[in-house]
Short mmCIF file of C-alpha atoms and ligand atoms in Angstrom, two decimals:
data_model
loop_
_atom_site.label_atom_id
_atom_site.label_comp_id
_atom_site.label_asym_id
_atom_site.label_seq_id
_atom_site.Cartn_x
_atom_site.Cartn_y
_atom_site.Cartn_z
CA MET A 1 116.31 120.36 113.97
CA THR A 2 117.83 119.59 110.50
CA ALA A 3 121.21 117.77 110.33
CA GLN A 4 122.15 120.05 107.88
CA PRO A 5 121.80 123.71 106.85
CA LEU A 6 118.35 124.50 104.50
CA ARG A 7 119.62 125.81 100.75
CA SER A 8 116.34 127.53 101.47
CA ARG A 9 117.85 130.19 103.64
CA ASN A 10 120.73 131.18 101.13
CA TRP A 11 117.72 132.67 99.99
CA PHE A 12 115.15 133.39 103.19
CA GLY A 13 117.64 133.54 105.87
CA ARG A 14 119.88 136.99 105.16
CA GLN A 15 120.33 139.54 106.67
CA ASP A 16 121.33 142.16 103.54
CA LEU A 17 119.80 143.30 100.35
CA ASP A 18 118.83 139.60 98.48
CA GLY A 19 117.58 138.60 101.57
CA PHE A 20 115.20 141.57 101.28
CA ALA A 21 114.03 141.03 98.11
CA HIS A 22 113.82 137.32 98.68
CA ARG A 23 111.07 137.75 101.49
CA SER A 24 109.39 140.71 100.31
CA TRP A 25 108.95 139.86 96.22
CA THR A 26 107.07 136.64 97.87
CA LYS A 27 105.06 138.26 100.68
CA SER A 28 103.47 140.03 97.43
CA GLU A 29 101.79 136.46 97.44
CA GLY A 30 100.22 137.43 101.18
CA PHE A 31 102.37 135.11 103.00
CA SER A 32 103.68 136.44 106.23
CA ASP A 33 106.85 136.29 107.93
CA VAL A 34 106.03 133.05 109.83
CA VAL A 35 106.65 131.20 106.47
CA PHE A 36 111.13 132.79 106.50
CA ASP A 37 111.38 131.24 110.50
CA GLY A 38 113.34 128.50 108.89
CA ARG A 39 111.14 126.10 107.97
CA PRO A 40 111.83 123.91 105.12
CA VAL A 41 110.23 124.98 101.60
CA ILE A 42 109.14 122.47 99.51
CA GLY A 43 108.75 122.61 95.73
CA ILE A 44 105.89 121.03 94.10
CA ALA A 45 106.44 120.50 90.34
CA ASN A 46 103.40 120.63 89.32
CA SER A 47 103.15 119.40 85.47
CA TRP A 48 98.95 119.79 85.27
CA SER A 49 98.11 120.70 82.16
CA GLU A 50 94.15 120.76 80.24
CA LEU A 51 96.31 119.79 77.28
CA THR A 52 97.92 116.75 79.76
CA THR A 53 94.25 115.12 80.12
CA CYS A 54 95.54 112.29 82.48
CA ASN A 55 97.53 115.21 84.60
CA ALA A 56 94.58 117.44 84.27
CA HIS A 57 93.11 116.64 88.31
CA LEU A 58 96.82 117.93 89.51
CA ARG A 59 96.00 121.43 90.77
CA GLN A 60 93.61 119.38 93.18
CA VAL A 61 96.09 116.74 94.14
CA ALA A 62 98.86 119.70 94.42
CA ASP A 63 96.59 121.03 97.15
CA ALA A 64 96.66 118.15 99.55
CA VAL A 65 100.08 117.64 99.24
CA LYS A 66 100.43 121.62 100.25
CA ARG A 67 98.08 120.54 103.00
CA GLY A 68 100.53 117.79 104.31
CA VAL A 69 103.35 120.21 103.27
CA TRP A 70 101.73 122.89 106.27
CA SER A 71 100.78 119.88 108.97
CA ALA A 72 103.92 118.87 108.76
CA GLY A 73 105.55 122.35 109.57
CA GLY A 74 107.16 123.03 106.12
CA PHE A 75 106.39 125.59 103.64
CA PRO A 76 104.78 124.76 100.14
CA MET A 77 105.78 126.67 97.14
CA GLU A 78 104.16 125.69 93.82
CA PHE A 79 105.82 125.75 90.35
CA PRO A 80 104.31 124.88 86.94
CA THR A 81 106.79 122.52 84.79
CA ILE A 82 105.57 122.18 80.92
CA SER A 83 103.74 119.33 80.60
CA LEU A 84 103.23 116.26 77.61
CA GLY A 85 100.02 114.93 76.78
CA GLU A 86 100.60 111.73 74.72
CA VAL A 87 97.11 112.09 72.98
CA LEU A 88 96.90 115.47 71.94
CA MET A 89 100.69 116.29 71.91
CA LYS A 90 102.33 116.34 67.79
CA PRO A 91 104.06 114.95 66.51
CA THR A 92 105.20 112.52 69.61
CA ALA A 93 105.63 114.17 73.29
CA MET A 94 108.78 111.88 73.09
CA LEU A 95 110.20 114.24 70.73
CA PHE A 96 109.95 116.90 74.56
CA ARG A 97 110.71 114.40 77.21
CA ASN A 98 113.90 115.81 77.47
CA LEU A 99 113.53 119.15 77.03
CA MET A 100 111.23 118.90 80.25
CA ALA A 101 114.15 116.96 82.19
CA MET A 102 115.79 119.85 81.86
CA ASP A 103 113.28 121.90 82.76
CA VAL A 104 112.08 120.27 85.70
CA GLU A 105 116.07 119.84 86.73
CA GLU A 106 116.90 123.20 86.28
CA CYS A 107 113.62 124.48 88.65
CA ILE A 108 115.19 122.45 91.05
CA ARG A 109 118.47 123.82 90.69
CA ALA A 110 117.82 127.33 90.76
CA TYR A 111 114.68 128.05 93.17
CA PRO A 112 114.82 128.25 96.77
CA LEU A 113 114.04 124.46 97.25
CA ASP A 114 114.92 122.04 100.42
CA ALA A 115 113.08 119.34 99.24
CA VAL A 116 110.85 118.81 95.72
CA VAL A 117 107.35 116.80 95.36
CA LEU A 118 106.91 115.80 91.72
CA LEU A 119 103.71 115.26 90.11
CA SER A 120 103.33 113.15 86.83
CA GLY A 121 100.47 111.14 85.36
CA CYS A 122 101.64 110.87 81.05
CA ASP A 123 103.35 108.77 80.02
CA LYS A 124 106.74 111.08 79.69
CA THR A 125 105.88 112.93 82.70
CA THR A 126 107.25 110.63 84.96
CA PRO A 127 110.41 109.52 83.55
CA ALA A 128 110.90 112.91 82.78
CA MET A 129 110.57 114.96 86.59
CA LEU A 130 112.62 111.23 87.68
CA MET A 131 115.40 112.14 85.59
CA GLY A 132 115.47 115.79 86.52
CA ALA A 133 114.80 115.26 89.93
CA ALA A 134 118.07 112.62 89.90
CA SER A 135 120.33 115.33 88.18
CA ALA A 136 119.11 117.89 90.73
CA ASP A 137 119.95 115.71 93.59
CA VAL A 138 117.65 117.77 95.99
CA PRO A 139 115.80 115.28 97.80
CA ALA A 140 112.35 114.17 96.27
CA ILE A 141 109.40 111.86 96.61
CA MET A 142 107.52 111.55 93.25
CA LEU A 143 103.45 111.44 93.34
CA THR A 144 101.64 109.92 89.98
CA GLY A 145 98.46 111.16 89.47
CA GLY A 146 96.59 107.45 89.38
CA PRO A 147 94.55 105.47 86.50
CA MET A 148 91.53 106.62 85.13
CA LEU A 149 88.48 104.01 86.41
CA ASN A 150 87.82 101.25 84.16
CA GLY A 151 86.15 102.21 80.70
CA ARG A 152 83.17 100.42 81.03
CA TRP A 153 80.47 99.81 77.36
CA ARG A 154 76.52 98.70 78.21
CA GLU A 155 77.86 94.68 79.35
CA GLU A 156 81.80 95.21 78.43
CA GLU A 157 84.72 96.55 79.97
CA LEU A 158 87.46 98.86 77.65
CA GLY A 159 90.56 99.35 78.82
CA SER A 160 92.28 102.63 76.56
CA GLY A 161 94.50 102.39 73.86
CA THR A 162 94.00 98.33 73.95
CA ASP A 163 90.49 98.57 73.23
CA LEU A 164 90.19 101.39 71.06
CA TRP A 165 92.52 99.53 68.17
CA ARG A 166 89.70 96.67 68.27
CA LEU A 167 86.44 99.31 68.17
CA TRP A 168 88.50 101.03 64.97
CA THR A 169 89.91 97.75 64.09
CA GLU A 170 85.88 96.27 64.18
CA ARG A 171 84.22 99.99 62.87
CA ARG A 172 87.08 99.31 59.18
CA ALA A 173 85.54 96.04 59.16
CA GLY A 174 81.94 97.70 59.25
CA ARG A 175 81.08 95.76 62.01
CA LEU A 176 80.22 98.60 64.62
CA THR A 177 78.55 101.51 62.87
CA GLU A 178 79.05 105.32 63.47
CA GLU A 179 76.87 105.99 66.51
CA GLU A 180 78.56 102.36 68.33
CA PHE A 181 81.71 103.81 67.06
CA CYS A 182 81.08 107.06 68.91
CA GLU A 183 79.51 105.70 71.59
CA ALA A 184 82.06 103.79 73.39
CA GLU A 185 84.14 106.78 73.21
CA SER A 186 82.78 108.54 76.38
CA CYS A 187 82.97 104.53 78.19
CA MET A 188 86.66 104.42 77.12
CA SER A 189 87.36 107.63 79.81
CA ARG A 190 84.92 108.52 81.88
CA SER A 191 86.84 109.71 84.78
CA SER A 192 90.08 112.06 85.67
CA GLY A 193 94.14 110.11 85.92
CA HIS A 194 96.18 108.60 82.75
CA CYS A 195 95.08 105.51 80.96
CA MET A 196 94.28 102.60 83.04
CA VAL A 197 95.55 99.86 80.89
CA MET A 198 99.97 98.61 81.94
CA GLY A 199 100.93 100.95 79.19
CA THR A 200 103.78 103.66 79.78
CA ALA A 201 101.38 105.21 82.25
CA SER A 202 101.08 102.86 84.94
CA THR A 203 104.09 101.28 84.50
CA MET A 204 106.71 104.27 84.55
CA ALA A 205 104.41 105.02 87.67
CA SER A 206 104.51 101.16 88.97
CA MET A 207 108.46 101.55 88.23
CA ALA A 208 108.61 104.98 90.44
CA GLU A 209 107.53 102.36 92.72
CA ALA A 210 109.92 99.40 92.17
CA LEU A 211 112.53 102.24 92.55
CA GLY A 212 111.78 103.45 95.92
CA MET A 213 110.61 106.91 94.64
CA THR A 214 107.16 106.84 95.74
CA LEU A 215 104.80 106.55 99.13
CA THR A 216 104.54 102.74 98.99
CA GLY A 217 101.34 101.69 97.13
CA ASN A 218 101.38 105.24 94.82
CA ALA A 219 100.74 103.78 91.59
CA ALA A 220 97.45 101.52 91.17
CA ILE A 221 95.53 103.67 93.18
CA PRO A 222 92.79 105.73 90.54
CA ALA A 223 93.09 109.13 90.36
CA VAL A 224 89.47 109.41 91.69
CA ASP A 225 89.63 107.66 95.34
CA ALA A 226 89.92 109.31 98.17
CA ARG A 227 92.67 107.00 98.76
CA ARG A 228 95.36 109.18 96.33
CA TYR A 229 94.75 112.77 98.03
CA ALA A 230 94.87 110.83 101.64
CA LEU A 231 98.51 109.72 99.65
CA ALA A 232 99.04 113.25 98.49
CA GLU A 233 99.08 114.86 102.12
CA LEU A 234 101.43 112.45 103.28
CA SER A 235 104.11 112.64 100.13
CA GLY A 236 103.68 116.34 101.37
CA ARG A 237 104.43 115.21 105.10
CA ARG A 238 107.13 113.37 104.51
CA ALA A 239 108.89 115.91 102.15
CA VAL A 240 109.32 118.15 105.24
CA GLU A 241 111.06 115.16 106.75
CA MET A 242 113.05 114.16 103.74
CA ALA A 243 113.96 118.62 103.92
CA LEU A 244 115.30 118.42 107.68
CA ALA A 245 117.10 115.17 107.29
CA GLY A 246 118.88 116.24 104.36
CA GLY A 247 117.55 113.17 102.22
CA PRO A 248 117.08 110.53 101.34
CA ARG A 249 118.15 112.54 97.44
CA PRO A 250 117.65 110.53 94.05
CA SER A 251 121.35 109.40 94.16
CA GLN A 252 120.54 107.28 97.47
CA VAL A 253 118.10 105.23 96.41
CA LEU A 254 118.28 105.59 92.51
CA THR A 255 121.04 102.92 92.82
CA ALA A 256 122.17 99.98 91.12
CA GLU A 257 119.94 97.64 92.92
CA ALA A 258 117.18 100.04 92.68
CA PHE A 259 117.50 99.50 88.32
CA ASP A 260 117.73 95.55 88.98
CA ASN A 261 114.32 95.90 91.83
CA ALA A 262 112.55 97.69 89.02
CA ILE A 263 113.66 95.87 85.78
CA ARG A 264 111.92 92.85 88.42
CA VAL A 265 108.83 94.10 88.36
CA GLU A 266 108.93 95.84 84.95
CA MET A 267 109.08 91.65 83.36
CA ALA A 268 106.57 91.01 86.00
CA ILE A 269 104.12 93.21 85.42
CA GLY A 270 104.97 92.74 81.70
CA GLY A 271 104.89 96.18 81.60
CA SER A 272 105.46 98.87 78.69
CA THR A 273 108.76 98.35 76.32
CA ASN A 274 109.30 102.17 76.74
CA ALA A 275 110.45 101.65 80.20
CA ILE A 276 113.12 100.67 78.63
CA ILE A 277 114.33 103.27 77.51
CA HIS A 278 113.10 105.69 80.54
CA LEU A 279 115.01 103.37 82.78
CA VAL A 280 118.24 103.11 80.38
CA ALA A 281 118.14 107.56 80.49
CA LEU A 282 117.30 107.68 84.25
CA ALA A 283 120.19 105.27 85.18
CA GLY A 284 122.04 107.55 82.43
CA ARG A 285 121.21 110.34 84.76
CA ALA A 286 121.77 109.13 87.78
CA GLY A 287 125.29 106.87 86.54
CA VAL A 288 124.17 103.28 86.63
CA PRO A 289 125.20 101.36 83.48
CA LEU A 290 122.59 99.35 82.97
CA PRO A 291 123.16 97.85 79.45
CA LEU A 292 120.18 96.13 77.18
CA ALA A 293 122.31 93.34 77.98
CA ARG A 294 121.09 93.32 81.93
CA PHE A 295 117.05 93.81 80.70
CA ASP A 296 117.07 89.57 79.34
CA GLU A 297 119.17 88.84 81.95
CA LEU A 298 117.05 89.50 84.38
CA SER A 299 113.95 88.31 82.68
CA ARG A 300 115.23 85.42 81.74
CA THR A 301 114.67 84.45 85.79
CA THR A 302 111.58 86.35 86.65
CA PRO A 303 108.41 85.20 86.72
CA PHE A 304 105.62 86.80 84.87
CA LEU A 305 102.66 87.27 87.34
CA LEU A 306 99.80 90.37 85.96
CA ASN A 307 97.03 89.73 84.04
CA VAL A 308 96.28 93.11 83.73
CA ARG A 309 96.28 94.33 79.83
CA PRO A 310 97.35 94.42 77.63
CA SER A 311 98.97 91.29 78.58
CA GLY A 312 95.97 90.09 80.56
CA LYS A 313 92.10 90.40 80.52
CA TYR A 314 92.20 92.70 83.56
CA LEU A 315 92.95 96.87 83.76
CA MET A 316 94.45 98.63 86.57
CA GLU A 317 91.61 99.65 88.76
CA ASP A 318 91.53 95.24 89.62
CA PHE A 319 95.32 95.40 89.72
CA PHE A 320 94.37 98.14 92.67
CA TYR A 321 92.23 95.97 94.80
CA ALA A 322 94.41 92.95 94.51
CA GLY A 323 96.73 95.08 96.16
CA GLY A 324 99.59 96.37 93.05
CA ILE A 325 102.70 96.87 93.09
CA PRO A 326 102.98 96.02 97.02
CA ALA A 327 101.56 93.01 96.26
CA VAL A 328 103.52 91.83 92.84
CA MET A 329 106.99 93.14 94.72
CA ARG A 330 106.73 91.17 97.93
CA SER A 331 106.17 87.39 95.40
CA LEU A 332 109.01 88.72 94.27
CA LEU A 333 111.23 89.31 97.14
CA PRO A 334 113.16 86.22 97.29
CA LEU A 335 114.54 88.23 93.78
CA LEU A 336 115.16 92.05 94.79
CA HIS A 337 117.71 93.49 96.47
CA GLY A 338 115.03 94.41 99.82
CA GLN A 339 117.75 96.17 101.33
CA ALA A 340 117.51 98.73 98.35
CA ALA A 341 116.58 102.71 100.09
CA THR A 342 113.49 104.02 99.62
CA VAL A 343 111.86 107.86 99.57
CA THR A 344 109.45 106.08 103.08
CA GLY A 345 113.00 105.86 104.80
CA LYS A 346 112.78 101.96 105.05
CA THR A 347 114.11 99.33 102.88
CA ILE A 348 111.63 97.89 100.67
CA ALA A 349 111.52 94.83 101.90
CA GLU A 350 110.53 96.63 104.96
CA ASN A 351 107.83 98.61 102.25
CA VAL A 352 106.34 95.16 101.62
CA ARG A 353 107.08 92.80 103.73
CA ASN A 354 103.16 93.08 104.68
CA ALA A 355 101.66 93.47 101.70
CA ALA A 356 98.54 90.59 100.96
CA CYS A 357 97.38 89.90 97.34
CA TRP A 358 94.04 89.59 97.28
CA ASN A 359 92.84 88.32 94.05
CA GLU A 360 95.11 85.63 92.49
CA ASP A 361 93.36 85.65 89.58
CA VAL A 362 94.93 88.99 88.39
CA ILE A 363 98.06 88.79 90.13
CA ARG A 364 100.11 85.10 90.08
CA SER A 365 101.94 84.17 92.86
CA ILE A 366 105.29 82.99 92.33
CA GLU A 367 104.68 79.47 92.50
CA VAL A 368 101.56 79.81 89.71
CA PRO A 369 103.15 82.04 87.31
CA ILE A 370 101.38 82.76 83.57
CA SER A 371 105.28 82.63 82.60
CA ARG A 372 107.85 81.86 84.05
CA GLU A 373 109.93 84.35 82.30
CA GLY A 374 108.94 87.76 82.27
CA GLY A 375 107.28 89.68 80.18
CA LEU A 376 109.84 91.31 77.55
CA VAL A 377 112.60 89.37 75.38
CA ILE A 378 115.62 91.64 74.20
CA LEU A 379 116.16 90.82 70.44
CA THR A 380 119.27 91.07 68.11
CA GLY A 381 119.71 90.28 64.20
CA ASN A 382 120.23 92.03 61.47
CA LEU A 383 117.49 94.31 61.20
CA CYS A 384 117.91 95.75 64.79
CA PRO A 385 121.92 95.50 65.52
CA ASP A 386 122.18 97.69 68.69
CA GLY A 387 119.27 95.53 70.28
CA ALA A 388 115.09 95.55 70.03
CA VAL A 389 112.96 95.02 72.78
CA LEU A 390 109.80 92.53 72.54
CA LYS A 391 106.53 92.21 74.36
CA GLN A 392 106.53 88.30 74.69
CA SER A 393 103.62 88.35 77.38
CA ALA A 394 101.07 90.89 74.98
CA ALA A 395 102.17 88.70 72.08
CA SER A 396 100.08 85.94 70.72
CA PRO A 397 102.39 82.63 71.16
CA HIS A 398 101.82 81.76 68.02
CA LEU A 399 103.46 84.72 66.58
CA LEU A 400 106.36 84.14 68.87
CA THR A 401 108.19 82.40 65.37
CA HIS A 402 106.75 83.53 62.36
CA ARG A 403 107.39 83.24 59.08
CA GLY A 404 105.50 85.68 56.65
CA LYS A 405 105.86 87.74 53.19
CA ALA A 406 106.60 91.33 53.86
CA VAL A 407 104.61 94.59 52.98
CA VAL A 408 106.79 96.99 52.88
CA PHE A 409 106.08 100.68 53.71
CA GLU A 410 108.14 103.79 52.63
CA ASP A 411 106.31 105.62 56.24
CA HIS A 412 103.67 106.33 57.92
CA ALA A 413 102.13 108.12 55.55
CA ASP A 414 102.37 105.59 53.22
CA LEU A 415 100.52 102.89 55.33
CA HIS A 416 97.88 105.14 56.42
CA ALA A 417 97.21 105.55 52.66
CA ARG A 418 97.28 102.22 51.11
CA ILE A 419 96.22 99.69 54.39
CA ASP A 420 92.70 99.58 53.48
CA ASP A 421 93.57 98.89 49.60
CA PRO A 422 91.56 95.85 49.34
CA SER A 423 94.61 94.97 46.06
CA LEU A 424 97.41 94.73 48.70
CA PRO A 425 99.12 92.23 48.77
CA VAL A 426 98.83 91.04 52.48
CA ASP A 427 96.93 88.23 54.54
CA GLU A 428 96.72 87.12 57.80
CA THR A 429 100.45 85.94 58.00
CA SER A 430 101.96 88.88 56.54
CA VAL A 431 104.55 91.63 58.54
CA LEU A 432 104.39 95.17 57.78
CA VAL A 433 107.65 96.97 57.91
CA LEU A 434 108.11 100.75 57.68
CA LYS A 435 111.11 101.64 56.05
CA ARG A 436 111.24 105.19 58.13
CA VAL A 437 109.56 105.65 61.11
CA GLY A 438 109.77 109.54 60.87
CA PRO A 439 109.15 112.70 57.93
CA LYS A 440 111.22 112.20 54.79
CA GLY A 441 114.67 113.04 55.99
CA ALA A 442 114.19 113.37 58.98
CA PRO A 443 116.73 110.35 61.59
CA GLY A 444 114.50 106.89 61.75
CA MET A 445 115.06 103.18 60.94
CA PRO A 446 118.25 102.48 58.36
CA GLU A 447 116.51 102.34 54.90
CA TRP A 448 117.17 99.03 53.17
CA GLY A 449 117.19 100.33 49.56
CA ALA A 450 115.62 99.07 46.88
CA ALA A 451 115.33 95.39 48.07
CA PRO A 452 112.29 94.91 50.38
CA ILE A 453 112.66 92.44 53.90
CA SER A 454 111.19 89.30 52.96
CA CYS A 455 110.93 87.72 55.49
CA GLY A 456 111.09 87.59 59.44
CA THR A 457 111.78 85.36 62.45
CA ALA A 458 111.01 86.19 66.00
CA THR A 459 112.66 83.95 68.43
CA ARG A 460 113.29 84.19 72.17
CA SER A 461 116.86 84.97 70.99
CA SER A 462 117.33 86.03 68.03
CA TRP A 463 115.11 88.56 65.11
CA THR A 464 116.25 88.11 61.99
CA CYS A 465 115.78 89.95 58.76
CA ARG A 466 116.34 88.92 54.75
CA ALA A 467 116.27 90.75 52.06
CA GLY A 468 115.42 90.39 48.97
CA ARG A 469 115.48 86.66 49.35
CA SER A 470 112.44 83.70 50.10
CA PRO A 471 111.50 81.78 52.03
CA CYS A 472 113.10 82.49 55.03
CA ALA A 473 116.19 80.25 55.45
FE1 FES B 501 98.34 109.86 79.28
FE2 FES B 501 98.23 107.20 77.96
S1 FES B 501 97.14 109.58 77.13
S2 FES B 501 98.56 107.95 80.05
#
């Protein structure tokens, strides 16, 4: 029994020329008349790609979603989207996030879909899919691909990204041989899934869950854990229910309260600074005003709880065993909008009320947080008149107020060419500054002319740089 007519009936329910064509061509895939009996059509938007290494297992995940859709009486139809792989795509996957959002939006709108399951993983694929779904506003549920297992090299646990930089520094310093460096390479990424630190992929998966766009517990289940495939099946089943009920639609989930909840979680987990860019873009799609000041406001009143790299000691697999996002949100409940709607059909408070924390060294309690304030701060100053974001949870405390001579590079190419030059006037107090972040002539950071930035100061609420003056006032 449907609460409202299904969109797909405009394609498959017609007894005219168009209906004939829609059914006939679909039958070319081997489907019988049964699939046109009025059951909801569930799209599975799949960002699978072998070029997006973090999403390379999503075809198997899609099979589990289909199992759920069939078992709940729906008709699953999987379709590809463009895919953005953070590591292999140049010059940067960020260049294509909005293109992917448009791809997802237009496919959902143009095809006979009554609900959609969004399969994402790598950094930009999650926000792009959420943005597209928000604009199309057809019932949508997200399922992320999950993090890789913890990296392990000899007796050491390796976190993607975080430890890559450290190992490379060790190699450049000659403290690691080329053989050792190569050996670590296969030990860091040893399963399917996205980066297993709290980088952008894990953060955006956490944001999707905190916003109410995934089933409870989605973000931290490792990619290879059987429970991710079980959750995929349940997501497929839930999509059928949402299609029959006509919702909730993204516009009913992505409310101002949901964004507040996500920002609180972002601050509590010390999430990626990129999440702010993506949340602001998503809020724009959802029609929710979200100024940068709101992030700072909530950061000041949200404790930082999660001891996961790059802000802490553990990795995403440990986070999963400790209770994942539900445990964090349960701790934060007094600060959250508990009545916010979610794709489960229940409120956030109902979803996480019984969540347990199994390791208080990984997820600290709200009474004994790692820090009383959130992981990110919003900075303003003459270097960033429109505001900038700093991840204070990952910074060495002594660097939060810092004075040092600036070493200025023209751009990335200049930095790479000179960074190992023994004659570079640099010491441990130096601040490395790029005058331009893109290729020559590309829009990027403003140029400061001939006068080099001579010093920088970052504090909780301000960041100032003065050109051509030394020492800092
Ligand atoms: Fe895809 Fe890190 S490269 S999440």
